[in-house]
């Protein structure tokens, strides 16, 4: 979709340079994708943990998903439960951002979790890119990077930049 003062039109992404003029500003996200998915255990049951965000106080925002392929959000967890990831413990504190956030209206999808142990080390050792059950296979972390990604920090790929290539830039 191309919006100009003359109206709307449709185009192909490869034609982007044709729509840019001297003085235009193109904003890009330089955050690179990090390995933010890791296997864990909730009450002895395997789960997949997506670490969505690290908070300033050391807590993390996490999503629990079904093992082994993260096909569905796990909506049955409760505050106070503990997720084990190697020697790290995530204590589920509160729904994030403070209210139940399930698309079904039952259960909770995102949690604020207290982190006990070195979660970053576990992600470095055992983490992988966040993926979902619809993928036919796993892909390496480098396949989740954009041409602009220079600073590690995104739990998932900045997908708006996916079609950019070095040649187009």
Short mmCIF file of N, CA and C in Angstrom, two decimals:
data_model
loop_
_atom_site.label_atom_id
_atom_site.label_comp_id
_atom_site.label_asym_id
_atom_site.label_seq_id
_atom_site.Cartn_x
_atom_site.Cartn_y
_atom_site.Cartn_z
N UNK A 1 0.86 -1.18 0.00
CA UNK A 1 0.00 0.00 0.00
C UNK A 1 0.89 1.23 0.00
N UNK A 2 0.69 2.09 -0.95
CA UNK A 2 1.46 3.32 -1.08
C UNK A 2 0.51 4.49 -0.89
N UNK A 3 0.80 5.32 0.10
CA UNK A 3 -0.03 6.50 0.37
C UNK A 3 0.75 7.75 -0.01
N UNK A 4 0.16 8.57 -0.87
CA UNK A 4 0.76 9.84 -1.29
C UNK A 4 -0.31 10.92 -1.19
N UNK A 5 0.07 12.18 -1.33
CA UNK A 5 -0.96 13.23 -1.33
C UNK A 5 -2.00 13.05 -2.44
N UNK A 6 -1.63 12.30 -3.48
CA UNK A 6 -2.55 12.09 -4.60
C UNK A 6 -3.51 10.93 -4.37
N UNK A 7 -3.30 10.17 -3.30
CA UNK A 7 -4.19 9.05 -3.01
C UNK A 7 -3.44 7.78 -2.68
N UNK A 8 -4.16 6.65 -2.75
CA UNK A 8 -3.60 5.34 -2.42
C UNK A 8 -3.41 4.53 -3.69
N UNK A 9 -2.36 3.72 -3.68
CA UNK A 9 -2.14 2.78 -4.79
C UNK A 9 -1.48 1.53 -4.22
N UNK A 10 -1.41 0.52 -5.03
CA UNK A 10 -0.77 -0.73 -4.62
C UNK A 10 0.53 -0.89 -5.39
N UNK A 11 1.50 -1.45 -4.74
CA UNK A 11 2.78 -1.69 -5.39
C UNK A 11 3.43 -2.93 -4.82
N UNK A 12 4.57 -3.25 -5.35
CA UNK A 12 5.36 -4.38 -4.85
C UNK A 12 6.53 -3.82 -4.05
N UNK A 13 6.95 -4.59 -3.06
CA UNK A 13 8.01 -4.10 -2.18
C UNK A 13 9.27 -3.77 -2.96
N UNK A 14 9.57 -4.55 -3.96
CA UNK A 14 10.79 -4.31 -4.75
C UNK A 14 10.76 -2.93 -5.42
N UNK A 15 9.57 -2.33 -5.51
CA UNK A 15 9.44 -1.00 -6.13
C UNK A 15 9.58 0.14 -5.13
N UNK A 16 9.90 -0.16 -3.88
CA UNK A 16 10.02 0.87 -2.85
C UNK A 16 10.91 2.03 -3.29
N UNK A 17 12.08 1.78 -3.87
CA UNK A 17 12.92 2.91 -4.27
C UNK A 17 12.22 3.89 -5.23
N UNK A 18 11.29 3.38 -6.01
CA UNK A 18 10.56 4.26 -6.94
C UNK A 18 9.63 5.22 -6.21
N UNK A 19 9.29 4.91 -4.95
CA UNK A 19 8.35 5.74 -4.20
C UNK A 19 9.04 6.69 -3.23
N UNK A 20 10.36 6.60 -3.12
CA UNK A 20 11.10 7.47 -2.21
C UNK A 20 11.66 8.66 -2.98
N UNK A 21 11.65 9.81 -2.32
CA UNK A 21 12.15 11.05 -2.93
C UNK A 21 13.20 11.65 -2.00
N UNK A 22 14.02 12.51 -2.57
CA UNK A 22 15.01 13.23 -1.77
C UNK A 22 14.30 13.93 -0.61
N UNK A 23 14.85 13.78 0.60
CA UNK A 23 14.26 14.39 1.78
C UNK A 23 13.33 13.47 2.54
N UNK A 24 12.92 12.34 1.95
CA UNK A 24 12.09 11.38 2.68
C UNK A 24 12.90 10.77 3.81
N UNK A 25 12.21 10.37 4.84
CA UNK A 25 12.85 9.72 5.98
C UNK A 25 12.35 8.28 6.05
N UNK A 26 13.26 7.35 6.16
CA UNK A 26 12.93 5.95 6.32
C UNK A 26 13.43 5.53 7.70
N UNK A 27 12.51 5.13 8.57
CA UNK A 27 12.86 4.74 9.93
C UNK A 27 13.05 3.22 9.96
N UNK A 28 14.15 2.78 10.54
CA UNK A 28 14.42 1.34 10.61
C UNK A 28 14.67 0.93 12.06
N UNK A 29 14.40 -0.32 12.35
CA UNK A 29 14.62 -0.90 13.66
C UNK A 29 15.96 -1.64 13.61
N UNK A 30 16.93 -1.20 14.40
CA UNK A 30 18.25 -1.82 14.37
C UNK A 30 18.41 -2.92 15.41
N UNK A 31 17.32 -3.31 16.06
CA UNK A 31 17.39 -4.36 17.08
C UNK A 31 17.49 -5.73 16.42
N UNK A 32 18.51 -6.48 16.79
CA UNK A 32 18.69 -7.83 16.28
C UNK A 32 17.92 -8.83 17.15
N UNK A 33 17.49 -9.90 16.54
CA UNK A 33 16.76 -10.95 17.24
C UNK A 33 17.71 -11.75 18.13
N UNK A 34 17.25 -12.06 19.33
CA UNK A 34 18.04 -12.86 20.27
C UNK A 34 17.37 -14.22 20.48
N UNK A 35 18.10 -15.15 21.01
CA UNK A 35 17.56 -16.46 21.35
C UNK A 35 16.72 -16.31 22.61
N UNK A 36 15.39 -16.29 22.47
CA UNK A 36 14.51 -16.00 23.61
C UNK A 36 13.53 -17.13 23.89
N UNK A 37 13.74 -18.30 23.30
CA UNK A 37 12.90 -19.46 23.56
C UNK A 37 13.77 -20.55 24.18
N UNK A 38 13.24 -21.18 25.22
CA UNK A 38 14.00 -22.22 25.91
C UNK A 38 13.02 -23.23 26.51
N UNK A 39 13.47 -24.45 26.65
CA UNK A 39 12.64 -25.49 27.27
C UNK A 39 12.71 -25.40 28.78
N UNK A 40 11.60 -25.67 29.43
CA UNK A 40 11.54 -25.66 30.87
C UNK A 40 10.55 -26.68 31.38
N UNK A 41 10.32 -26.64 32.69
CA UNK A 41 9.38 -27.56 33.34
C UNK A 41 8.50 -26.79 34.31
N UNK A 42 7.22 -27.02 34.21
CA UNK A 42 6.23 -26.44 35.13
C UNK A 42 5.58 -27.62 35.84
N UNK A 43 5.82 -27.73 37.15
CA UNK A 43 5.30 -28.88 37.92
C UNK A 43 5.68 -30.21 37.28
N UNK A 44 6.91 -30.31 36.80
CA UNK A 44 7.40 -31.55 36.21
C UNK A 44 6.97 -31.79 34.77
N UNK A 45 6.10 -30.95 34.25
CA UNK A 45 5.64 -31.09 32.86
C UNK A 45 6.49 -30.21 31.96
N UNK A 46 6.90 -30.73 30.80
CA UNK A 46 7.68 -29.89 29.89
C UNK A 46 6.84 -28.76 29.33
N UNK A 47 7.46 -27.58 29.24
CA UNK A 47 6.84 -26.41 28.63
C UNK A 47 7.90 -25.71 27.79
N UNK A 48 7.46 -24.89 26.88
CA UNK A 48 8.35 -24.01 26.13
C UNK A 48 8.14 -22.61 26.70
N UNK A 49 9.24 -21.93 26.99
CA UNK A 49 9.18 -20.59 27.58
C UNK A 49 9.66 -19.59 26.54
N UNK A 50 8.83 -18.58 26.30
CA UNK A 50 9.22 -17.44 25.47
C UNK A 50 9.50 -16.27 26.41
N UNK A 51 10.72 -15.79 26.40
CA UNK A 51 11.10 -14.64 27.23
C UNK A 51 10.85 -13.40 26.37
N UNK A 52 9.74 -12.74 26.64
CA UNK A 52 9.31 -11.61 25.80
C UNK A 52 10.06 -10.33 26.11
N UNK A 53 10.41 -10.13 27.38
CA UNK A 53 10.99 -8.83 27.77
C UNK A 53 11.64 -8.95 29.14
N UNK A 54 12.75 -8.26 29.33
CA UNK A 54 13.38 -8.15 30.65
C UNK A 54 13.01 -6.79 31.22
N UNK A 55 12.56 -6.76 32.45
CA UNK A 55 12.14 -5.53 33.11
C UNK A 55 13.29 -4.92 33.89
N UNK A 56 13.22 -3.64 34.16
CA UNK A 56 14.30 -2.92 34.85
C UNK A 56 14.61 -3.47 36.23
N UNK A 57 13.61 -4.06 36.90
CA UNK A 57 13.84 -4.59 38.26
C UNK A 57 14.38 -6.01 38.27
N UNK A 58 14.69 -6.57 37.09
CA UNK A 58 15.24 -7.93 37.01
C UNK A 58 14.21 -8.98 36.70
N UNK A 59 12.92 -8.66 36.83
CA UNK A 59 11.88 -9.60 36.44
C UNK A 59 11.86 -9.77 34.93
N UNK A 60 11.11 -10.76 34.47
CA UNK A 60 10.96 -11.00 33.04
C UNK A 60 9.48 -11.15 32.71
N UNK A 61 9.12 -10.78 31.50
CA UNK A 61 7.79 -11.06 30.97
C UNK A 61 7.94 -12.32 30.13
N UNK A 62 7.17 -13.36 30.49
CA UNK A 62 7.31 -14.64 29.81
C UNK A 62 5.95 -15.14 29.33
N UNK A 63 6.01 -15.95 28.31
CA UNK A 63 4.83 -16.66 27.83
C UNK A 63 5.16 -18.15 27.92
N UNK A 64 4.24 -18.93 28.47
CA UNK A 64 4.41 -20.38 28.53
C UNK A 64 3.62 -20.98 27.38
N UNK A 65 4.26 -21.93 26.67
CA UNK A 65 3.61 -22.57 25.54
C UNK A 65 3.78 -24.08 25.65
N UNK A 66 2.96 -24.79 24.90
CA UNK A 66 2.98 -26.25 24.97
C UNK A 66 4.27 -26.80 24.36
N UNK A 67 4.78 -27.86 24.97
CA UNK A 67 5.97 -28.55 24.47
C UNK A 67 5.51 -29.67 23.54
N UNK A 68 6.29 -30.05 22.58
CA UNK A 68 7.64 -29.59 22.31
C UNK A 68 7.73 -28.46 21.28
N UNK A 69 6.62 -28.10 20.63
CA UNK A 69 6.71 -27.20 19.48
C UNK A 69 6.10 -25.81 19.67
N UNK A 70 5.71 -25.48 20.90
CA UNK A 70 5.14 -24.15 21.19
C UNK A 70 3.90 -23.86 20.36
N UNK A 71 3.14 -24.91 20.05
CA UNK A 71 1.99 -24.75 19.16
C UNK A 71 0.87 -23.91 19.78
N UNK A 72 0.73 -23.97 21.11
CA UNK A 72 -0.38 -23.25 21.76
C UNK A 72 0.10 -22.60 23.06
N UNK A 73 -0.54 -21.47 23.37
CA UNK A 73 -0.27 -20.84 24.66
C UNK A 73 -0.79 -21.74 25.77
N UNK A 74 -0.05 -21.84 26.85
CA UNK A 74 -0.45 -22.62 28.01
C UNK A 74 -1.17 -21.67 28.96
N UNK A 75 -2.47 -21.85 29.13
CA UNK A 75 -3.30 -20.90 29.87
C UNK A 75 -3.70 -21.39 31.24
N UNK A 76 -3.09 -22.48 31.71
CA UNK A 76 -3.50 -23.08 32.97
C UNK A 76 -2.57 -22.77 34.13
N UNK A 77 -1.53 -22.00 33.92
CA UNK A 77 -0.59 -21.68 34.99
C UNK A 77 -1.24 -20.71 35.99
N UNK A 78 -0.67 -20.67 37.19
CA UNK A 78 -1.20 -19.80 38.24
C UNK A 78 -0.07 -19.04 38.91
N UNK A 79 -0.42 -17.90 39.48
CA UNK A 79 0.56 -17.11 40.24
C UNK A 79 1.16 -17.98 41.34
N UNK A 80 2.46 -17.86 41.53
CA UNK A 80 3.17 -18.62 42.54
C UNK A 80 3.81 -19.89 42.00
N UNK A 81 3.37 -20.37 40.84
CA UNK A 81 3.99 -21.56 40.27
C UNK A 81 5.39 -21.23 39.79
N UNK A 82 6.23 -22.28 39.73
CA UNK A 82 7.63 -22.11 39.39
C UNK A 82 7.95 -22.88 38.11
N UNK A 83 8.63 -22.20 37.18
CA UNK A 83 9.12 -22.83 35.96
C UNK A 83 10.62 -23.05 36.14
N UNK A 84 11.06 -24.29 35.95
CA UNK A 84 12.48 -24.62 36.05
C UNK A 84 13.09 -24.64 34.66
N UNK A 85 14.22 -23.92 34.52
CA UNK A 85 15.01 -23.93 33.29
C UNK A 85 16.44 -24.20 33.72
N UNK A 86 16.85 -25.45 33.71
CA UNK A 86 18.16 -25.79 34.25
C UNK A 86 18.21 -25.38 35.70
N UNK A 87 19.22 -24.56 36.07
CA UNK A 87 19.34 -24.10 37.46
C UNK A 87 18.63 -22.77 37.72
N UNK A 88 17.85 -22.31 36.74
CA UNK A 88 17.10 -21.05 36.88
C UNK A 88 15.67 -21.37 37.28
N UNK A 89 15.12 -20.51 38.12
CA UNK A 89 13.71 -20.63 38.52
C UNK A 89 12.99 -19.34 38.15
N UNK A 90 11.86 -19.48 37.47
CA UNK A 90 10.99 -18.35 37.18
C UNK A 90 9.75 -18.51 38.03
N UNK A 91 9.51 -17.59 38.93
CA UNK A 91 8.34 -17.63 39.80
C UNK A 91 7.28 -16.73 39.17
N UNK A 92 6.16 -17.33 38.74
CA UNK A 92 5.09 -16.56 38.11
C UNK A 92 4.45 -15.67 39.16
N UNK A 93 4.48 -14.36 38.94
CA UNK A 93 3.98 -13.42 39.94
C UNK A 93 2.58 -12.92 39.61
N UNK A 94 2.46 -12.26 38.47
CA UNK A 94 1.21 -11.60 38.12
C UNK A 94 1.00 -11.69 36.62
N UNK A 95 -0.27 -11.65 36.20
CA UNK A 95 -0.52 -11.52 34.76
C UNK A 95 0.14 -10.24 34.25
N UNK A 96 0.63 -10.29 33.03
CA UNK A 96 1.24 -9.10 32.43
C UNK A 96 0.34 -8.62 31.30
N UNK A 97 0.00 -7.39 31.25
CA UNK A 97 0.45 -6.24 32.02
C UNK A 97 -0.41 -5.95 33.23
N UNK A 98 -0.90 -6.94 33.89
CA UNK A 98 -1.69 -6.74 35.10
C UNK A 98 -3.12 -7.24 34.97
N UNK A 99 -3.48 -7.71 33.80
CA UNK A 99 -4.81 -8.26 33.57
C UNK A 99 -4.66 -9.52 32.75
N UNK A 100 -5.65 -10.41 32.84
CA UNK A 100 -5.62 -11.61 32.01
C UNK A 100 -5.53 -11.19 30.55
N UNK A 101 -4.64 -11.84 29.80
CA UNK A 101 -4.41 -11.40 28.43
C UNK A 101 -4.60 -12.52 27.42
N UNK A 102 -5.42 -13.48 27.73
CA UNK A 102 -5.67 -14.57 26.81
C UNK A 102 -6.66 -14.15 25.74
N UNK A 103 -6.42 -14.52 24.49
CA UNK A 103 -7.39 -14.18 23.45
C UNK A 103 -8.72 -14.89 23.64
N UNK A 104 -8.75 -15.95 24.45
CA UNK A 104 -10.00 -16.68 24.68
C UNK A 104 -10.77 -16.12 25.85
N UNK A 105 -10.12 -15.25 26.65
CA UNK A 105 -10.78 -14.69 27.82
C UNK A 105 -10.64 -15.55 29.05
N UNK A 106 -10.01 -16.72 28.94
CA UNK A 106 -9.78 -17.58 30.10
C UNK A 106 -8.29 -17.84 30.22
N UNK A 107 -7.84 -17.94 31.45
CA UNK A 107 -6.42 -18.18 31.66
C UNK A 107 -5.61 -16.93 31.42
N UNK A 108 -4.29 -17.06 31.46
CA UNK A 108 -3.41 -15.93 31.26
C UNK A 108 -2.29 -16.33 30.33
N UNK A 109 -2.01 -15.49 29.36
CA UNK A 109 -1.00 -15.79 28.36
C UNK A 109 0.38 -15.27 28.76
N UNK A 110 0.48 -14.05 29.23
CA UNK A 110 1.76 -13.45 29.59
C UNK A 110 1.85 -13.28 31.10
N UNK A 111 3.06 -13.51 31.63
CA UNK A 111 3.29 -13.43 33.07
C UNK A 111 4.48 -12.55 33.38
N UNK A 112 4.38 -11.82 34.47
CA UNK A 112 5.55 -11.20 35.09
C UNK A 112 6.13 -12.27 35.99
N UNK A 113 7.42 -12.57 35.81
CA UNK A 113 8.05 -13.64 36.58
C UNK A 113 9.31 -13.12 37.27
N UNK A 114 9.47 -13.47 38.54
CA UNK A 114 10.72 -13.20 39.24
C UNK A 114 11.75 -14.20 38.74
N UNK A 115 12.95 -13.73 38.51
CA UNK A 115 14.01 -14.57 37.97
C UNK A 115 14.99 -14.89 39.08
N UNK A 116 15.16 -16.18 39.34
CA UNK A 116 16.13 -16.64 40.34
C UNK A 116 17.19 -17.46 39.62
N UNK A 117 18.36 -16.87 39.44
CA UNK A 117 19.43 -17.51 38.69
C UNK A 117 19.76 -16.68 37.46
N UNK A 118 20.67 -17.19 36.66
CA UNK A 118 21.19 -16.46 35.50
C UNK A 118 20.44 -16.89 34.24
N UNK A 119 19.30 -16.23 34.00
CA UNK A 119 18.47 -16.56 32.83
C UNK A 119 19.22 -16.27 31.53
N UNK A 120 19.97 -15.18 31.49
CA UNK A 120 20.71 -14.86 30.27
C UNK A 120 21.70 -15.97 29.91
N UNK A 121 22.36 -16.54 30.92
CA UNK A 121 23.29 -17.64 30.66
C UNK A 121 22.55 -18.84 30.10
N UNK A 122 21.38 -19.17 30.68
CA UNK A 122 20.60 -20.30 30.16
C UNK A 122 20.18 -20.06 28.71
N UNK A 123 19.78 -18.82 28.40
CA UNK A 123 19.39 -18.51 27.02
C UNK A 123 20.60 -18.59 26.09
N UNK A 124 21.77 -18.15 26.57
CA UNK A 124 22.98 -18.27 25.77
C UNK A 124 23.31 -19.73 25.49
N UNK A 125 23.18 -20.57 26.51
CA UNK A 125 23.54 -21.98 26.38
C UNK A 125 22.49 -22.79 25.63
N UNK A 126 21.22 -22.58 25.96
CA UNK A 126 20.16 -23.48 25.49
C UNK A 126 19.06 -22.80 24.69
N UNK A 127 19.14 -21.47 24.56
CA UNK A 127 18.08 -20.74 23.88
C UNK A 127 18.13 -20.90 22.37
N UNK A 128 17.02 -20.57 21.77
CA UNK A 128 16.87 -20.62 20.32
C UNK A 128 15.89 -19.51 19.94
N UNK A 129 15.76 -19.22 18.66
CA UNK A 129 14.80 -18.19 18.27
C UNK A 129 13.37 -18.62 18.61
N UNK A 130 12.56 -17.66 19.00
CA UNK A 130 11.15 -17.95 19.25
C UNK A 130 10.53 -18.48 17.97
N UNK A 131 9.82 -19.58 18.09
CA UNK A 131 9.16 -20.21 16.95
C UNK A 131 7.81 -20.74 17.41
N UNK A 132 6.98 -21.06 16.46
CA UNK A 132 5.63 -21.53 16.77
C UNK A 132 5.36 -22.83 16.03
N UNK A 133 4.30 -23.51 16.43
CA UNK A 133 3.98 -24.83 15.92
C UNK A 133 3.73 -24.91 14.43
N UNK A 134 3.43 -23.80 13.77
CA UNK A 134 3.13 -23.85 12.34
C UNK A 134 4.38 -23.99 11.47
N UNK A 135 5.56 -23.81 12.05
CA UNK A 135 6.78 -23.97 11.26
C UNK A 135 7.05 -25.44 11.01
N UNK A 136 7.47 -25.75 9.80
CA UNK A 136 7.74 -27.14 9.46
C UNK A 136 9.06 -27.64 10.03
N UNK A 137 9.94 -26.71 10.42
CA UNK A 137 11.22 -27.09 11.02
C UNK A 137 11.79 -25.88 11.75
N UNK A 138 12.87 -26.12 12.47
CA UNK A 138 13.58 -25.05 13.18
C UNK A 138 14.55 -24.37 12.21
N UNK A 139 14.79 -23.09 12.46
CA UNK A 139 15.73 -22.32 11.66
C UNK A 139 16.78 -21.73 12.59
N UNK A 140 17.99 -21.52 12.09
CA UNK A 140 19.04 -20.94 12.94
C UNK A 140 18.76 -19.47 13.23
N UNK A 141 19.35 -18.97 14.29
CA UNK A 141 19.14 -17.59 14.72
C UNK A 141 19.45 -16.59 13.60
N UNK A 142 20.46 -16.86 12.80
CA UNK A 142 20.81 -15.90 11.74
C UNK A 142 19.69 -15.73 10.71
N UNK A 143 18.81 -16.72 10.59
CA UNK A 143 17.68 -16.59 9.66
C UNK A 143 16.61 -15.64 10.19
N UNK A 144 16.70 -15.23 11.44
CA UNK A 144 15.73 -14.32 12.05
C UNK A 144 16.26 -12.89 12.13
N UNK A 145 17.38 -12.62 11.48
CA UNK A 145 17.95 -11.28 11.53
C UNK A 145 17.53 -10.48 10.30
N UNK A 146 17.40 -9.17 10.48
CA UNK A 146 17.14 -8.29 9.35
C UNK A 146 18.45 -7.64 8.93
N UNK A 147 18.46 -7.00 7.78
CA UNK A 147 19.68 -6.34 7.32
C UNK A 147 20.07 -5.18 8.22
N UNK A 148 19.12 -4.68 9.02
CA UNK A 148 19.39 -3.54 9.91
C UNK A 148 19.79 -3.97 11.31
N UNK A 149 19.60 -5.25 11.68
CA UNK A 149 19.80 -5.70 13.04
C UNK A 149 21.26 -5.68 13.45
N UNK A 150 21.62 -4.69 14.25
CA UNK A 150 23.01 -4.57 14.71
C UNK A 150 23.13 -4.62 16.23
N UNK A 151 22.03 -4.41 16.96
CA UNK A 151 22.07 -4.39 18.42
C UNK A 151 21.15 -5.48 18.95
N UNK A 152 21.67 -6.53 19.58
CA UNK A 152 20.80 -7.58 20.12
C UNK A 152 19.76 -7.00 21.07
N UNK A 153 18.52 -7.51 20.96
CA UNK A 153 17.51 -7.00 21.87
C UNK A 153 16.08 -7.40 21.58
N UNK A 154 15.76 -7.93 20.41
CA UNK A 154 14.37 -8.26 20.09
C UNK A 154 14.09 -9.74 20.34
N UNK A 155 12.98 -10.00 21.04
CA UNK A 155 12.59 -11.38 21.29
C UNK A 155 12.17 -12.06 19.99
N UNK A 156 11.60 -11.30 19.07
CA UNK A 156 11.21 -11.83 17.77
C UNK A 156 11.69 -10.88 16.69
N UNK A 157 11.74 -11.39 15.47
CA UNK A 157 12.23 -10.59 14.35
C UNK A 157 11.37 -9.35 14.14
N UNK A 158 12.03 -8.24 13.85
CA UNK A 158 11.32 -7.02 13.47
C UNK A 158 10.80 -7.24 12.05
N UNK A 159 9.63 -7.86 11.95
CA UNK A 159 9.16 -8.41 10.68
C UNK A 159 8.90 -7.37 9.60
N UNK A 160 8.67 -6.11 9.96
CA UNK A 160 8.46 -5.11 8.92
C UNK A 160 9.71 -4.95 8.05
N UNK A 161 10.87 -5.33 8.58
CA UNK A 161 12.11 -5.21 7.82
C UNK A 161 12.46 -6.48 7.06
N UNK A 162 11.65 -7.51 7.21
CA UNK A 162 11.98 -8.80 6.57
C UNK A 162 12.22 -8.68 5.07
N UNK A 163 11.43 -7.92 4.31
CA UNK A 163 11.67 -7.92 2.86
C UNK A 163 12.86 -7.10 2.40
N UNK A 164 13.48 -6.33 3.30
CA UNK A 164 14.64 -5.55 2.89
C UNK A 164 15.83 -6.48 2.63
N UNK A 165 16.56 -6.23 1.58
CA UNK A 165 17.79 -6.95 1.27
C UNK A 165 18.92 -5.94 1.25
N UNK A 166 20.15 -6.43 1.30
CA UNK A 166 21.30 -5.52 1.20
C UNK A 166 21.27 -4.79 -0.13
N UNK A 167 20.87 -5.48 -1.19
CA UNK A 167 20.82 -4.86 -2.51
C UNK A 167 19.81 -3.72 -2.55
N UNK A 168 18.65 -3.93 -1.94
CA UNK A 168 17.61 -2.89 -1.94
C UNK A 168 18.06 -1.69 -1.12
N UNK A 169 18.69 -1.97 0.03
CA UNK A 169 19.16 -0.87 0.89
C UNK A 169 20.22 -0.07 0.15
#
